[in-house]
């Protein structure tokens, strides 16, 4: 495996000028651009981290026995199925971003291989494909399998539900169709479900490993999940993958040799986070409330905002038709958003709900003055 060079428009330094303007606003800048948690880590998770601080030995790459049990229990309690019944295994990762970026490389993909992804999506999918030396194939809708299932060389398909940035979720029928099409051509489906516990449409988003989706067979399927948003522990770098035993166990071997191992104290904290239902629900309620307020304020300001089906973001068309022009106007109000160009559509903007309640309220007030 040799990492190749990559090119991407996803460069936060491009926002420095806008941040400077927003920072000059008399009441200060309100940052709705980066989806970084701001709410405090639940005390029970901090206590678990502290309790495990005396950790002189090397941690387990595959996770401690307690963590492996907690991950399996999470699927049963939160996703509604038993990993053991589909012969799936799980593996902790150092946050989900490194798993996303290295997935194509660790699957052994390279020149001549094609990786399918949504046209509008998290930029690291494309970067990871480029790092592996494979070819990126962007499609408007991955659920439209006719758009990619006859393309020669497809070896991997990215799915993201709920989506960053659009907030759209896939139904069981759509996810099942993707799985069937990918299997028919021998491709691996990797489903990024890091916002799974933040579904606003009335029912949880479906999981690619759910027997209702995969037919009780997890071959060629990998699911990624992050604890960053549900538990406000992005700083811990705590996530995991699960799925096809052969794939995940091969990943574990590679990761052990590369030193990509979640530290022991973090693994102990993950156990508590995976068992914590009360704080996860409370955090989801905070995000839901912030999204409702943001959507209302953006609509009043003229944007075509609507409540996302899931996730943390409001995805809107730029009033000017150009994300950068709108960013300039918003910066004059002391508000920072993300340019849609970063995610594949330069005519849109992404607003994040990862801001404190008083900042969200202040942003809503400023938007009422007009963009």
JSON list of C-alpha atoms in Angstrom, two decimals, residues 160-279:
[
{"chain": "A", "resi": 160, "resn": "UNK", "atom": "CA", "xyz": [-23.87, 7.85, 4.18]},
{"chain": "A", "resi": 161, "resn": "UNK", "atom": "CA", "xyz": [-27.18, 7.86, 6.04]},
{"chain": "A", "resi": 162, "resn": "UNK", "atom": "CA", "xyz": [-28.08, 10.26, 7.59]},
{"chain": "A", "resi": 163, "resn": "UNK", "atom": "CA", "xyz": [-26.06, 12.30, 5.13]},
{"chain": "A", "resi": 164, "resn": "UNK", "atom": "CA", "xyz": [-23.50, 14.96, 5.85]},
{"chain": "A", "resi": 165, "resn": "UNK", "atom": "CA", "xyz": [-24.34, 17.57, 4.57]},
{"chain": "A", "resi": 166, "resn": "UNK", "atom": "CA", "xyz": [-27.88, 17.00, 3.22]},
{"chain": "A", "resi": 167, "resn": "UNK", "atom": "CA", "xyz": [-29.48, 15.27, 6.21]},
{"chain": "A", "resi": 168, "resn": "UNK", "atom": "CA", "xyz": [-31.22, 12.77, 3.91]},
{"chain": "A", "resi": 169, "resn": "UNK", "atom": "CA", "xyz": [-31.66, 9.18, 5.06]},
{"chain": "A", "resi": 170, "resn": "UNK", "atom": "CA", "xyz": [-31.99, 5.95, 3.10]},
{"chain": "A", "resi": 171, "resn": "UNK", "atom": "CA", "xyz": [-34.94, 3.62, 3.54]},
{"chain": "A", "resi": 172, "resn": "UNK", "atom": "CA", "xyz": [-34.58, -0.12, 4.11]},
{"chain": "A", "resi": 173, "resn": "UNK", "atom": "CA", "xyz": [-35.65, -0.70, 0.50]},
{"chain": "A", "resi": 174, "resn": "UNK", "atom": "CA", "xyz": [-33.05, 1.73, -0.84]},
{"chain": "A", "resi": 175, "resn": "UNK", "atom": "CA", "xyz": [-30.26, 0.32, 1.32]},
{"chain": "A", "resi": 176, "resn": "UNK", "atom": "CA", "xyz": [-31.23, -3.25, 0.38]},
{"chain": "A", "resi": 177, "resn": "UNK", "atom": "CA", "xyz": [-31.13, -2.33, -3.30]},
{"chain": "A", "resi": 178, "resn": "UNK", "atom": "CA", "xyz": [-27.62, -0.92, -2.93]},
{"chain": "A", "resi": 179, "resn": "UNK", "atom": "CA", "xyz": [-26.44, -4.06, -1.14]},
{"chain": "A", "resi": 180, "resn": "UNK", "atom": "CA", "xyz": [-27.90, -6.38, -3.80]},
{"chain": "A", "resi": 181, "resn": "UNK", "atom": "CA", "xyz": [-26.42, -4.38, -6.67]},
{"chain": "A", "resi": 182, "resn": "UNK", "atom": "CA", "xyz": [-22.98, -4.20, -5.06]},
{"chain": "A", "resi": 183, "resn": "UNK", "atom": "CA", "xyz": [-22.92, -7.91, -4.31]},
{"chain": "A", "resi": 184, "resn": "UNK", "atom": "CA", "xyz": [-23.89, -8.71, -7.89]},
{"chain": "A", "resi": 185, "resn": "UNK", "atom": "CA", "xyz": [-20.60, -7.15, -9.05]},
{"chain": "A", "resi": 186, "resn": "UNK", "atom": "CA", "xyz": [-18.45, -8.18, -6.08]},
{"chain": "A", "resi": 187, "resn": "UNK", "atom": "CA", "xyz": [-18.17, -4.70, -4.57]},
{"chain": "A", "resi": 188, "resn": "UNK", "atom": "CA", "xyz": [-17.92, -3.84, -0.88]},
{"chain": "A", "resi": 189, "resn": "UNK", "atom": "CA", "xyz": [-20.51, -1.48, 0.61]},
{"chain": "A", "resi": 190, "resn": "UNK", "atom": "CA", "xyz": [-19.14, 0.81, 3.32]},
{"chain": "A", "resi": 191, "resn": "UNK", "atom": "CA", "xyz": [-21.91, 2.60, 5.20]},
{"chain": "A", "resi": 192, "resn": "UNK", "atom": "CA", "xyz": [-20.97, 5.68, 7.22]},
{"chain": "A", "resi": 193, "resn": "UNK", "atom": "CA", "xyz": [-23.67, 5.89, 9.90]},
{"chain": "A", "resi": 194, "resn": "UNK", "atom": "CA", "xyz": [-22.06, 8.27, 12.37]},
{"chain": "A", "resi": 195, "resn": "UNK", "atom": "CA", "xyz": [-25.29, 10.29, 12.78]},
{"chain": "A", "resi": 196, "resn": "UNK", "atom": "CA", "xyz": [-27.52, 7.22, 13.18]},
{"chain": "A", "resi": 197, "resn": "UNK", "atom": "CA", "xyz": [-28.72, 8.17, 16.66]},
{"chain": "A", "resi": 198, "resn": "UNK", "atom": "CA", "xyz": [-29.81, 11.60, 15.44]},
{"chain": "A", "resi": 199, "resn": "UNK", "atom": "CA", "xyz": [-32.83, 10.86, 13.30]},
{"chain": "A", "resi": 200, "resn": "UNK", "atom": "CA", "xyz": [-35.51, 13.55, 13.16]},
{"chain": "A", "resi": 201, "resn": "UNK", "atom": "CA", "xyz": [-38.02, 11.89, 10.83]},
{"chain": "A", "resi": 202, "resn": "UNK", "atom": "CA", "xyz": [-39.76, 9.89, 13.54]},
{"chain": "A", "resi": 203, "resn": "UNK", "atom": "CA", "xyz": [-37.99, 6.56, 13.13]},
{"chain": "A", "resi": 204, "resn": "UNK", "atom": "CA", "xyz": [-34.32, 5.52, 13.44]},
{"chain": "A", "resi": 205, "resn": "UNK", "atom": "CA", "xyz": [-32.28, 5.45, 10.26]},
{"chain": "A", "resi": 206, "resn": "UNK", "atom": "CA", "xyz": [-31.67, 1.93, 9.00]},
{"chain": "A", "resi": 207, "resn": "UNK", "atom": "CA", "xyz": [-28.36, 0.10, 9.33]},
{"chain": "A", "resi": 208, "resn": "UNK", "atom": "CA", "xyz": [-26.64, -1.70, 6.47]},
{"chain": "A", "resi": 209, "resn": "UNK", "atom": "CA", "xyz": [-26.08, -4.70, 8.78]},
{"chain": "A", "resi": 210, "resn": "UNK", "atom": "CA", "xyz": [-29.73, -5.01, 9.77]},
{"chain": "A", "resi": 211, "resn": "UNK", "atom": "CA", "xyz": [-31.03, -8.42, 8.63]},
{"chain": "A", "resi": 212, "resn": "UNK", "atom": "CA", "xyz": [-33.94, -6.55, 7.02]},
{"chain": "A", "resi": 213, "resn": "UNK", "atom": "CA", "xyz": [-31.35, -4.91, 4.76]},
{"chain": "A", "resi": 214, "resn": "UNK", "atom": "CA", "xyz": [-28.70, -7.59, 4.27]},
{"chain": "A", "resi": 215, "resn": "UNK", "atom": "CA", "xyz": [-30.87, -10.70, 4.52]},
{"chain": "A", "resi": 216, "resn": "UNK", "atom": "CA", "xyz": [-28.91, -11.95, 7.52]},
{"chain": "A", "resi": 217, "resn": "UNK", "atom": "CA", "xyz": [-25.67, -12.05, 5.52]},
{"chain": "A", "resi": 218, "resn": "UNK", "atom": "CA", "xyz": [-23.06, -9.37, 6.25]},
{"chain": "A", "resi": 219, "resn": "UNK", "atom": "CA", "xyz": [-20.56, -10.45, 3.59]},
{"chain": "A", "resi": 220, "resn": "UNK", "atom": "CA", "xyz": [-19.01, -7.51, 1.72]},
{"chain": "A", "resi": 221, "resn": "UNK", "atom": "CA", "xyz": [-20.57, -5.05, 4.18]},
{"chain": "A", "resi": 222, "resn": "UNK", "atom": "CA", "xyz": [-18.84, -2.66, 6.59]},
{"chain": "A", "resi": 223, "resn": "UNK", "atom": "CA", "xyz": [-20.55, -0.10, 8.83]},
{"chain": "A", "resi": 224, "resn": "UNK", "atom": "CA", "xyz": [-18.81, 2.84, 10.53]},
{"chain": "A", "resi": 225, "resn": "UNK", "atom": "CA", "xyz": [-20.06, 4.60, 13.65]},
{"chain": "A", "resi": 226, "resn": "UNK", "atom": "CA", "xyz": [-18.68, 7.46, 15.73]},
{"chain": "A", "resi": 227, "resn": "UNK", "atom": "CA", "xyz": [-19.33, 8.41, 19.35]},
{"chain": "A", "resi": 228, "resn": "UNK", "atom": "CA", "xyz": [-18.16, 11.98, 18.73]},
{"chain": "A", "resi": 229, "resn": "UNK", "atom": "CA", "xyz": [-21.56, 13.58, 18.24]},
{"chain": "A", "resi": 230, "resn": "UNK", "atom": "CA", "xyz": [-23.84, 11.36, 20.32]},
{"chain": "A", "resi": 231, "resn": "UNK", "atom": "CA", "xyz": [-21.64, 11.77, 23.43]},
{"chain": "A", "resi": 232, "resn": "UNK", "atom": "CA", "xyz": [-19.73, 15.01, 22.69]},
{"chain": "A", "resi": 233, "resn": "UNK", "atom": "CA", "xyz": [-16.39, 13.18, 22.71]},
{"chain": "A", "resi": 234, "resn": "UNK", "atom": "CA", "xyz": [-14.87, 14.21, 19.39]},
{"chain": "A", "resi": 235, "resn": "UNK", "atom": "CA", "xyz": [-11.73, 15.00, 21.39]},
{"chain": "A", "resi": 236, "resn": "UNK", "atom": "CA", "xyz": [-11.47, 11.37, 22.51]},
{"chain": "A", "resi": 237, "resn": "UNK", "atom": "CA", "xyz": [-11.32, 10.01, 18.91]},
{"chain": "A", "resi": 238, "resn": "UNK", "atom": "CA", "xyz": [-13.69, 7.14, 19.66]},
{"chain": "A", "resi": 239, "resn": "UNK", "atom": "CA", "xyz": [-15.43, 5.17, 16.92]},
{"chain": "A", "resi": 240, "resn": "UNK", "atom": "CA", "xyz": [-15.74, 1.67, 15.52]},
{"chain": "A", "resi": 241, "resn": "UNK", "atom": "CA", "xyz": [-16.41, -0.39, 12.42]},
{"chain": "A", "resi": 242, "resn": "UNK", "atom": "CA", "xyz": [-18.42, -3.59, 12.18]},
{"chain": "A", "resi": 243, "resn": "UNK", "atom": "CA", "xyz": [-19.41, -6.08, 9.52]},
{"chain": "A", "resi": 244, "resn": "UNK", "atom": "CA", "xyz": [-17.97, -8.83, 7.34]},
{"chain": "A", "resi": 245, "resn": "UNK", "atom": "CA", "xyz": [-15.75, -10.93, 9.59]},
{"chain": "A", "resi": 246, "resn": "UNK", "atom": "CA", "xyz": [-13.08, -11.51, 6.93]},
{"chain": "A", "resi": 247, "resn": "UNK", "atom": "CA", "xyz": [-12.81, -7.81, 6.09]},
{"chain": "A", "resi": 248, "resn": "UNK", "atom": "CA", "xyz": [-12.86, -6.50, 9.65]},
{"chain": "A", "resi": 249, "resn": "UNK", "atom": "CA", "xyz": [-10.38, -9.08, 10.94]},
{"chain": "A", "resi": 250, "resn": "UNK", "atom": "CA", "xyz": [-8.04, -8.25, 8.05]},
{"chain": "A", "resi": 251, "resn": "UNK", "atom": "CA", "xyz": [-8.37, -4.58, 8.97]},
{"chain": "A", "resi": 252, "resn": "UNK", "atom": "CA", "xyz": [-7.47, -5.46, 12.55]},
{"chain": "A", "resi": 253, "resn": "UNK", "atom": "CA", "xyz": [-4.25, -7.14, 11.42]},
{"chain": "A", "resi": 254, "resn": "UNK", "atom": "CA", "xyz": [-3.23, -4.12, 9.35]},
{"chain": "A", "resi": 255, "resn": "UNK", "atom": "CA", "xyz": [-4.13, -1.69, 12.09]},
{"chain": "A", "resi": 256, "resn": "UNK", "atom": "CA", "xyz": [-2.18, -3.60, 14.72]},
{"chain": "A", "resi": 257, "resn": "UNK", "atom": "CA", "xyz": [0.97, -3.38, 12.59]},
{"chain": "A", "resi": 258, "resn": "UNK", "atom": "CA", "xyz": [0.35, 0.32, 11.86]},
{"chain": "A", "resi": 259, "resn": "UNK", "atom": "CA", "xyz": [-0.26, 1.20, 15.50]},
{"chain": "A", "resi": 260, "resn": "UNK", "atom": "CA", "xyz": [-3.79, 2.42, 14.77]},
{"chain": "A", "resi": 261, "resn": "UNK", "atom": "CA", "xyz": [-5.03, 1.37, 18.18]},
{"chain": "A", "resi": 262, "resn": "UNK", "atom": "CA", "xyz": [-7.53, 3.14, 20.42]},
{"chain": "A", "resi": 263, "resn": "UNK", "atom": "CA", "xyz": [-5.81, 3.90, 23.78]},
{"chain": "A", "resi": 264, "resn": "UNK", "atom": "CA", "xyz": [-6.93, 1.78, 26.72]},
{"chain": "A", "resi": 265, "resn": "UNK", "atom": "CA", "xyz": [-8.45, 4.64, 28.76]},
{"chain": "A", "resi": 266, "resn": "UNK", "atom": "CA", "xyz": [-10.46, 5.73, 25.72]},
{"chain": "A", "resi": 267, "resn": "UNK", "atom": "CA", "xyz": [-11.70, 2.18, 25.25]},
{"chain": "A", "resi": 268, "resn": "UNK", "atom": "CA", "xyz": [-12.88, 2.21, 28.86]},
{"chain": "A", "resi": 269, "resn": "UNK", "atom": "CA", "xyz": [-14.70, 5.50, 28.26]},
{"chain": "A", "resi": 270, "resn": "UNK", "atom": "CA", "xyz": [-16.26, 4.06, 25.09]},
{"chain": "A", "resi": 271, "resn": "UNK", "atom": "CA", "xyz": [-17.83, 1.27, 27.13]},
{"chain": "A", "resi": 272, "resn": "UNK", "atom": "CA", "xyz": [-19.62, 3.85, 29.26]},
{"chain": "A", "resi": 273, "resn": "UNK", "atom": "CA", "xyz": [-20.61, 5.93, 26.22]},
{"chain": "A", "resi": 274, "resn": "UNK", "atom": "CA", "xyz": [-22.10, 2.91, 24.47]},
{"chain": "A", "resi": 275, "resn": "UNK", "atom": "CA", "xyz": [-24.15, 2.03, 27.55]},
{"chain": "A", "resi": 276, "resn": "UNK", "atom": "CA", "xyz": [-25.30, 5.62, 28.14]},
{"chain": "A", "resi": 277, "resn": "UNK", "atom": "CA", "xyz": [-28.83, 6.04, 26.84]},
{"chain": "A", "resi": 278, "resn": "UNK", "atom": "CA", "xyz": [-30.00, 8.98, 28.96]},
{"chain": "A", "resi": 279, "resn": "UNK", "atom": "CA", "xyz": [-27.25, 11.42, 27.97]}
]
